[in-house]
Coordinates of C-alpha atoms and ligand atoms in Angstrom, one line a residue:
M596 CA -9.2 -25.1 -35.7
P597 CA -9.6 -21.7 -34.0
D598 CA -6.7 -19.3 -34.7
I599 CA -4.2 -18.6 -31.9
K600 CA -4.1 -15.0 -30.6
T601 CA -0.8 -13.8 -29.1
V602 CA -1.1 -12.0 -25.8
A603 CA 1.1 -9.6 -23.8
I604 CA 0.4 -9.0 -20.1
I605 CA 1.2 -5.7 -18.5
G606 CA 1.2 -5.9 -14.7
C607 CA 2.1 -9.2 -13.1
G608 CA -0.2 -9.2 -10.0
I609 CA -3.7 -10.3 -11.1
G610 CA -2.0 -10.7 -14.5
R611 CA -0.7 -14.1 -13.2
S612 CA -4.3 -15.2 -12.6
H613 CA -5.2 -14.1 -16.1
I614 CA -2.5 -16.4 -17.4
I615 CA -3.4 -19.4 -15.1
E616 CA -7.2 -19.1 -15.4
G617 CA -7.7 -17.4 -18.7
Y618 CA -5.0 -18.3 -21.2
L619 CA -3.3 -21.6 -20.2
P620 CA -6.5 -23.6 -20.2
H621 CA -6.9 -22.6 -23.9
P622 CA -3.6 -23.3 -25.6
D623 CA -5.5 -23.7 -29.0
R624 CA -6.7 -20.1 -28.7
F625 CA -4.1 -18.0 -26.8
R626 CA -0.4 -17.9 -26.4
V627 CA 1.1 -15.5 -23.8
V628 CA 4.3 -14.4 -25.6
A629 CA 5.4 -11.3 -23.6
V630 CA 5.1 -9.9 -20.1
C631 CA 5.8 -6.4 -18.7
D632 CA 6.1 -5.1 -15.2
L633 CA 7.9 -2.1 -13.6
D634 CA 9.2 -4.4 -10.9
P635 CA 12.1 -6.4 -12.4
A636 CA 12.0 -9.2 -9.7
R637 CA 8.3 -9.8 -10.2
L638 CA 8.7 -9.7 -14.0
A639 CA 11.5 -12.3 -13.9
A640 CA 9.5 -14.5 -11.5
I641 CA 6.4 -14.6 -13.7
A642 CA 8.3 -14.9 -17.0
D643 CA 10.3 -17.8 -15.6
E644 CA 7.3 -19.5 -14.1
F645 CA 5.5 -19.6 -17.4
A646 CA 8.6 -19.8 -19.7
I647 CA 7.8 -16.5 -21.4
S648 CA 11.0 -15.3 -23.2
R649 CA 10.0 -11.7 -24.0
R650 CA 10.0 -9.6 -20.8
T651 CA 10.3 -5.9 -20.4
T652 CA 9.8 -3.1 -17.8
A653 CA 8.7 -0.7 -20.6
S654 CA 5.1 -0.9 -21.8
A655 CA 6.1 1.1 -24.9
E656 CA 8.1 -1.9 -26.0
I657 CA 5.0 -4.1 -25.8
M658 CA 3.0 -1.6 -27.9
A659 CA 5.7 -1.7 -30.6
M660 CA 5.7 -5.5 -30.9
D661 CA 4.1 -6.1 -34.3
D662 CA 3.1 -9.7 -33.6
I663 CA 1.0 -9.1 -30.5
D664 CA -2.7 -9.4 -31.0
I665 CA -4.0 -8.7 -27.5
V666 CA -2.5 -6.4 -24.8
D667 CA -3.9 -7.3 -21.4
I668 CA -3.6 -4.4 -18.9
C669 CA -3.4 -5.6 -15.3
T670 CA -1.8 -2.5 -13.7
P671 CA -3.2 -0.3 -10.9
P672 CA -6.3 1.6 -11.7
A673 CA -4.9 5.1 -12.4
T674 CA -2.6 3.7 -15.1
H675 CA -5.3 2.0 -17.2
Y676 CA -6.4 5.1 -19.2
P677 CA -3.1 6.0 -20.9
L678 CA -2.2 2.3 -21.5
I679 CA -5.6 1.6 -23.1
L680 CA -5.2 4.6 -25.5
E681 CA -1.7 3.6 -26.3
A682 CA -2.6 0.0 -27.0
L683 CA -5.6 1.0 -29.2
A684 CA -3.4 3.5 -31.1
A685 CA -0.9 0.7 -31.7
G686 CA -3.7 -1.4 -33.4
K687 CA -4.0 -4.0 -30.6
H688 CA -7.0 -5.6 -29.1
V689 CA -7.2 -4.7 -25.4
I690 CA -8.3 -6.4 -22.3
C691 CA -8.3 -4.2 -19.2
E692 CA -8.9 -4.9 -15.5
K693 CA -11.5 -3.0 -13.5
P694 CA -12.0 -0.2 -12.8
L695 CA -11.6 0.6 -16.5
V696 CA -10.7 4.2 -16.0
G697 CA -11.1 7.0 -13.4
S698 CA -14.0 9.1 -14.7
L699 CA -17.0 9.2 -17.1
A700 CA -15.1 11.7 -19.2
D701 CA -12.2 9.2 -19.6
V702 CA -14.5 6.3 -20.4
D703 CA -16.2 8.4 -23.1
R704 CA -12.8 9.3 -24.6
V705 CA -12.0 5.6 -24.6
I706 CA -15.3 4.8 -26.3
A707 CA -14.5 7.5 -28.9
A708 CA -11.0 6.1 -29.5
E709 CA -12.5 2.6 -30.0
R710 CA -14.6 3.9 -32.9
T711 CA -11.5 4.5 -35.1
A712 CA -9.3 1.8 -33.7
R713 CA -8.4 -1.4 -35.5
G714 CA -8.7 -3.4 -32.2
V715 CA -11.5 -3.8 -29.8
L716 CA -11.6 -3.4 -26.0
M717 CA -12.9 -5.8 -23.4
P718 CA -13.1 -4.7 -19.8
I719 CA -12.8 -7.5 -17.2
F720 CA -16.0 -8.4 -15.3
Q721 CA -15.3 -12.1 -14.7
Y722 CA -18.0 -12.6 -12.0
R723 CA -20.5 -12.9 -14.8
Y724 CA -18.7 -16.1 -15.9
G725 CA -20.2 -18.8 -13.9
D726 CA -23.0 -21.3 -14.7
G727 CA -25.3 -19.9 -12.0
A728 CA -25.2 -16.3 -13.3
M729 CA -25.4 -17.3 -16.9
K730 CA -28.4 -19.7 -16.3
A731 CA -30.2 -16.9 -14.5
K732 CA -29.4 -14.6 -17.5
R733 CA -30.9 -17.1 -19.9
I734 CA -34.1 -17.6 -17.8
I735 CA -34.6 -13.9 -17.5
E736 CA -34.0 -13.2 -21.2
A737 CA -36.3 -16.0 -22.2
G738 CA -39.1 -14.1 -20.4
I739 CA -39.7 -16.9 -17.9
A740 CA -38.7 -14.9 -14.8
G741 CA -41.2 -12.1 -15.5
K742 CA -41.4 -8.7 -13.9
P743 CA -38.4 -7.9 -11.6
Y744 CA -39.5 -6.9 -8.1
L745 CA -36.5 -6.5 -5.7
G746 CA -32.9 -7.4 -5.3
T747 CA -30.3 -7.4 -2.5
V748 CA -26.7 -7.2 -3.5
E749 CA -24.0 -7.7 -0.9
T750 CA -20.2 -7.6 -0.9
L751 CA -19.1 -8.5 2.6
W752 CA -15.4 -8.9 2.5
K753 CA -12.4 -8.4 4.8
R754 CA -9.3 -6.3 4.3
T755 CA -6.8 -5.5 7.1
A756 CA -4.0 -2.9 7.3
E757 CA -1.6 -5.4 5.6
Y758 CA -3.6 -5.2 2.3
Y759 CA -2.9 -1.4 2.3
D760 CA 0.9 -1.9 2.5
N761 CA 0.7 -1.9 -1.4
P762 CA 1.1 1.9 -1.9
W763 CA -1.5 2.4 -4.7
R764 CA -4.3 1.0 -2.5
G765 CA -6.4 3.2 -0.2
R766 CA -5.6 6.4 -2.0
W767 CA -7.9 8.5 -4.2
A768 CA -5.1 9.3 -6.7
S769 CA -4.1 5.7 -7.4
E770 CA -7.0 3.4 -6.4
L771 CA -9.6 6.0 -7.5
G772 CA -12.0 4.9 -4.9
G773 CA -12.5 2.2 -2.2
V774 CA -14.8 -0.7 -1.7
L775 CA -17.1 0.7 -4.3
M776 CA -14.4 0.9 -7.0
T777 CA -12.2 -2.1 -6.3
H778 CA -14.5 -4.7 -4.7
A779 CA -18.3 -4.1 -5.0
I780 CA -18.0 -3.0 -8.7
H781 CA -18.1 -6.7 -9.7
I782 CA -21.4 -7.6 -8.1
H783 CA -22.9 -4.3 -9.0
D784 CA -22.1 -5.1 -12.6
L785 CA -23.7 -8.6 -12.1
A786 CA -26.8 -7.0 -10.6
T787 CA -27.3 -4.7 -13.7
F788 CA -26.4 -7.6 -16.1
L789 CA -29.4 -9.5 -14.6
M790 CA -31.8 -6.7 -13.6
G791 CA -31.1 -4.1 -16.2
P792 CA -30.1 -0.4 -15.9
V793 CA -30.3 1.8 -12.8
S794 CA -32.5 4.9 -12.9
R795 CA -31.9 6.5 -9.4
I796 CA -29.4 6.0 -6.6
F797 CA -29.5 7.2 -3.0
A798 CA -26.3 6.3 -1.2
R799 CA -24.2 6.7 1.9
V800 CA -20.5 5.9 2.1
A801 CA -18.2 5.7 5.1
T802 CA -14.6 4.9 6.1
R803 CA -14.8 2.8 9.2
V804 CA -12.6 -0.3 8.9
N805 CA -9.1 0.8 7.9
A806 CA -7.1 4.1 8.2
I807 CA -7.4 4.9 4.5
E808 CA -8.5 7.9 2.4
V809 CA -11.2 6.1 0.5
E810 CA -14.5 4.5 1.6
D811 CA -14.7 1.0 3.0
C812 CA -18.5 0.7 3.8
V813 CA -21.3 1.7 1.5
S814 CA -25.1 1.3 1.5
A815 CA -27.5 2.4 -1.2
S816 CA -31.0 2.2 -2.5
W817 CA -31.4 1.9 -6.3
L818 CA -34.5 2.4 -8.4
M819 CA -34.1 0.3 -11.6
Q820 CA -35.4 1.5 -14.9
S821 CA -37.9 -1.4 -14.8
G822 CA -39.3 0.0 -11.5
A823 CA -37.7 -2.7 -9.4
L824 CA -35.9 -1.8 -6.2
V825 CA -32.4 -2.9 -5.2
S826 CA -30.6 -2.6 -2.0
A827 CA -26.8 -2.6 -2.3
S828 CA -24.3 -2.8 0.5
A829 CA -20.6 -3.5 0.8
T830 CA -18.0 -3.5 3.5
L831 CA -14.4 -4.6 3.9
G832 CA -15.0 -5.3 7.6
S833 CA -16.9 -8.6 7.5
Q834 CA -15.4 -11.4 9.6
E835 CA -16.8 -13.9 7.2
E836 CA -16.3 -13.1 3.5
I837 CA -19.3 -13.6 1.2
S838 CA -20.8 -12.1 -1.9
R839 CA -24.5 -12.6 -2.3
L840 CA -27.1 -11.6 -4.8
R841 CA -30.8 -12.4 -4.3
L842 CA -33.2 -11.3 -7.0
A843 CA -37.0 -11.6 -6.7
F844 CA -38.8 -11.7 -10.0
E845 CA -42.5 -12.4 -10.5
N846 CA -42.1 -16.1 -11.3
V847 CA -38.6 -16.9 -10.1
T848 CA -36.4 -15.9 -7.2
F849 CA -32.6 -16.3 -7.8
E850 CA -30.0 -16.5 -5.1
S851 CA -26.3 -16.7 -6.0
N852 CA -23.9 -19.0 -4.2
H853 CA -22.1 -17.1 -1.4
E854 CA -18.5 -17.6 -2.6
A855 CA -16.8 -14.2 -2.1
Y856 CA -14.8 -14.2 -5.3
A857 CA -17.0 -16.4 -7.6
P858 CA -20.6 -15.7 -6.8
G859 CA -21.5 -16.3 -10.5
E860 CA -20.7 -20.0 -10.3
D861 CA -23.1 -22.8 -9.6
P862 CA -24.8 -23.7 -7.4
W863 CA -27.5 -20.9 -7.5
R864 CA -30.8 -21.4 -5.9
I865 CA -33.4 -21.0 -8.7
I866 CA -36.7 -21.0 -7.0
P867 CA -39.8 -21.2 -9.3
A868 CA -43.2 -19.9 -8.4
N869 CA -44.9 -23.2 -9.4
A870 CA -44.5 -26.5 -11.3
D871 CA -45.2 -24.9 -14.7
V872 CA -42.4 -22.4 -14.3
A873 CA -40.1 -25.2 -13.1
S874 CA -40.8 -27.2 -16.2
A875 CA -40.2 -24.2 -18.5
I876 CA -36.8 -23.7 -16.8
D877 CA -35.9 -27.4 -17.1
A878 CA -36.8 -27.3 -20.8
L879 CA -34.8 -24.1 -21.4
L880 CA -31.7 -25.4 -19.7
A881 CA -31.9 -29.0 -21.0
D882 CA -29.0 -28.4 -23.5
W883 CA -26.9 -26.3 -21.0
R884 CA -23.2 -26.2 -21.8
P885 CA -20.9 -25.0 -19.0
V886 CA -19.5 -21.5 -19.7
G887 CA -16.2 -21.7 -17.9
R888 CA -15.4 -20.0 -14.6
R889 CA -14.3 -16.4 -14.2
F890 CA -11.3 -15.4 -16.4
N891 CA -11.5 -18.8 -18.2
G892 CA -15.1 -18.1 -19.4
Q893 CA -14.5 -14.5 -20.2
M894 CA -11.3 -15.0 -22.2
L895 CA -12.9 -17.8 -24.1
A896 CA -16.0 -15.6 -24.9
F897 CA -13.6 -12.9 -26.1
H898 CA -11.8 -15.2 -28.5
E899 CA -15.1 -16.4 -29.9
A900 CA -16.2 -12.8 -30.4
L901 CA -13.0 -11.9 -32.2
S902 CA -13.1 -15.0 -34.4
N903 CA -16.7 -14.2 -35.4
G904 CA -16.3 -10.5 -35.8
L905 CA -18.7 -9.8 -33.0
P906 CA -18.6 -7.2 -30.3
P907 CA -16.7 -8.3 -27.1
P908 CA -18.8 -10.1 -24.5
V909 CA -18.2 -7.3 -22.0
T910 CA -18.0 -3.8 -23.6
S911 CA -16.8 -0.4 -22.6
R912 CA -20.5 0.6 -22.4
D913 CA -20.8 -2.0 -19.6
A914 CA -17.8 -0.4 -17.9
R915 CA -19.4 3.1 -18.4
Q916 CA -22.5 1.8 -16.7
A917 CA -20.5 0.5 -13.7
L918 CA -18.6 3.8 -13.4
E919 CA -21.8 5.8 -13.7
I920 CA -23.2 3.9 -10.7
V921 CA -19.9 4.7 -8.8
T922 CA -20.3 8.4 -9.7
A923 CA -23.9 8.5 -8.6
F924 CA -22.9 6.8 -5.3
Y925 CA -20.3 9.5 -4.5
E926 CA -22.6 12.3 -5.7
S927 CA -25.5 11.1 -3.5
A928 CA -23.3 10.5 -0.5
E929 CA -21.9 14.0 -0.8
S930 CA -25.1 15.9 -1.6
G931 CA -27.6 13.9 0.3
A932 CA -29.7 13.8 -2.9
D933 CA -31.4 11.0 -4.8
V934 CA -29.3 11.0 -8.0
A935 CA -30.9 10.4 -11.4
L936 CA -29.0 8.4 -14.1
P937 CA -27.7 8.6 -16.8
L938 CA -25.1 11.2 -16.0
A939 CA -24.1 13.4 -18.9
A940 CA -21.1 15.6 -19.7
D941 CA -22.6 18.6 -17.8
H942 CA -22.7 16.7 -14.5
P943 CA -20.4 18.2 -11.9
K944 CA -18.7 14.8 -11.3
Y945 CA -18.4 13.9 -15.0
R946 CA -14.7 14.8 -15.1
S947 CA -13.9 13.2 -11.7
W948 CA -15.7 11.8 -8.7
R949 CA -12.6 12.3 -6.5
P950 CA -13.0 14.8 -3.7
A951 CA -9.8 16.6 -4.4
A952 CA -10.7 17.2 -8.1
Ligands
NAD380 N1 -10.8 -8.8 -11.5 C1 -10.4 -9.1 -10.3 O1 -11.0 -9.9 -9.6 C2 -9.2 -8.3 -9.7 C3 -8.5 -8.8 -8.6 C4 -7.4 -8.1 -8.2 C5 -7.0 -6.9 -8.8 N2 -7.8 -6.5 -9.9 C6 -7.4 -5.2 -10.5 O2 -6.2 -5.4 -11.3 C7 -5.4 -4.3 -11.2 C8 -4.0 -4.6 -10.6 O3 -4.2 -5.1 -9.3 P1 -3.2 -6.0 -8.5 O4 -3.9 -6.5 -7.3 O5 -2.7 -7.1 -9.5 O6 -2.1 -5.0 -8.2 P2 -0.5 -5.3 -7.9 O7 0.0 -4.0 -7.2 O8 -0.4 -6.6 -7.1 O9 0.1 -5.5 -9.3 C9 0.2 -4.5 -10.2 C10 1.5 -4.6 -11.0 O10 1.5 -3.7 -12.0 C11 2.9 -3.2 -12.1 N3 2.8 -1.9 -12.8 C12 2.3 -0.7 -12.3 N4 2.4 0.3 -13.3 C13 2.9 -0.3 -14.4 C14 3.3 0.2 -15.7 N5 3.0 1.4 -16.0 N6 3.8 -0.7 -16.5 C15 4.1 -2.0 -16.2 N7 3.8 -2.5 -15.0 C16 3.2 -1.7 -14.1 C17 3.4 -3.1 -10.7 O11 4.8 -3.1 -10.7 C18 2.7 -4.4 -10.1 O12 3.6 -5.5 -10.1 C19 -6.2 -3.2 -10.4 O13 -6.9 -2.4 -11.3 C20 -7.1 -4.1 -9.6 O14 -8.3 -3.4 -9.3 C21 -8.8 -7.1 -10.3

């Protein structure tokens, strides 16, 4: 029998989806025992809906609860950094929504805090959790796909003025960025998960769809460390919402499904170069066991890692890589230069990528 981890959720927007998709399907592994939100009406609605008796508007009360194993942070982006540090200092395991924090300096401080913490931190990148993406990962890691050639990575979504009625959205100080930070970060993480790290980025950003401070259209050319090329584009002005990843390797071309919010799920098109490659893929995937979709799969993998004393399935280093890509996008768009990664502590945007900083 796996042991049951107790969970407290802070932030009851996407936090509700974490409960429904991530925790309730695994009653033998997780029990959500406390919820927190600054908004008393929202707090009461969620606590009542899921019969959670402990409810508070003060996150400090959550941190002080001795019997909580995991603090799951689902608050707006600019609040993540202090809450992560408080939860780690309180000895908790931490799950935190994207974007993890608001600068490379902050993510490095989080990584340093983890070294001495009792708990571990798992950033959310739930788009990895789908059978399509995970089968592609297994085929690539087995060496069947061969040399990576080229990828196209698209986030074509729609957001209207109504979406920006929520006051933290659309502003540098609270959203920390736009389509790059809040939306495309998922598929950019998925692209590096499958094609490896980025070496150089040339990017343009623009605000064309909504009257907001932050960008809502981006386009970039990436040179991967492997030598492969990736073209990444994202907009919040697409009349049909899709996410799409198409990756051409020497022996296999992969194309994700186009579901906007679950591109990692089956069906993926896995197109082999010839019959031998097809048989190698069939043999490799003969014992495939479904991974669980989105938060379901990611929370389950976290529980398995905790139970086996392994690192979390998504790490703060993965979040750092995603934030480094964001930083390079903004740097390139501002300077017109082709930006080399990794970005170290002496980079001008290391402490912040925000224009006002
Ligand atoms: N992984 C995904 O697919 C996904 C989807 C949506 C949102 N998100 C991320 O989740 C986070 C929250 O987004 P959302 O759409 O749920 O926002 P939201 O505004 O709908 O909900 C956030 C909630 O947090 C509460 N809150 C704010 N500060 C708090 C604090 N200090 N203590 C307690 N409660 C606090 C607010 O009252 C609000 O109810 C963001 O970082 C966003 O980028 C991720």
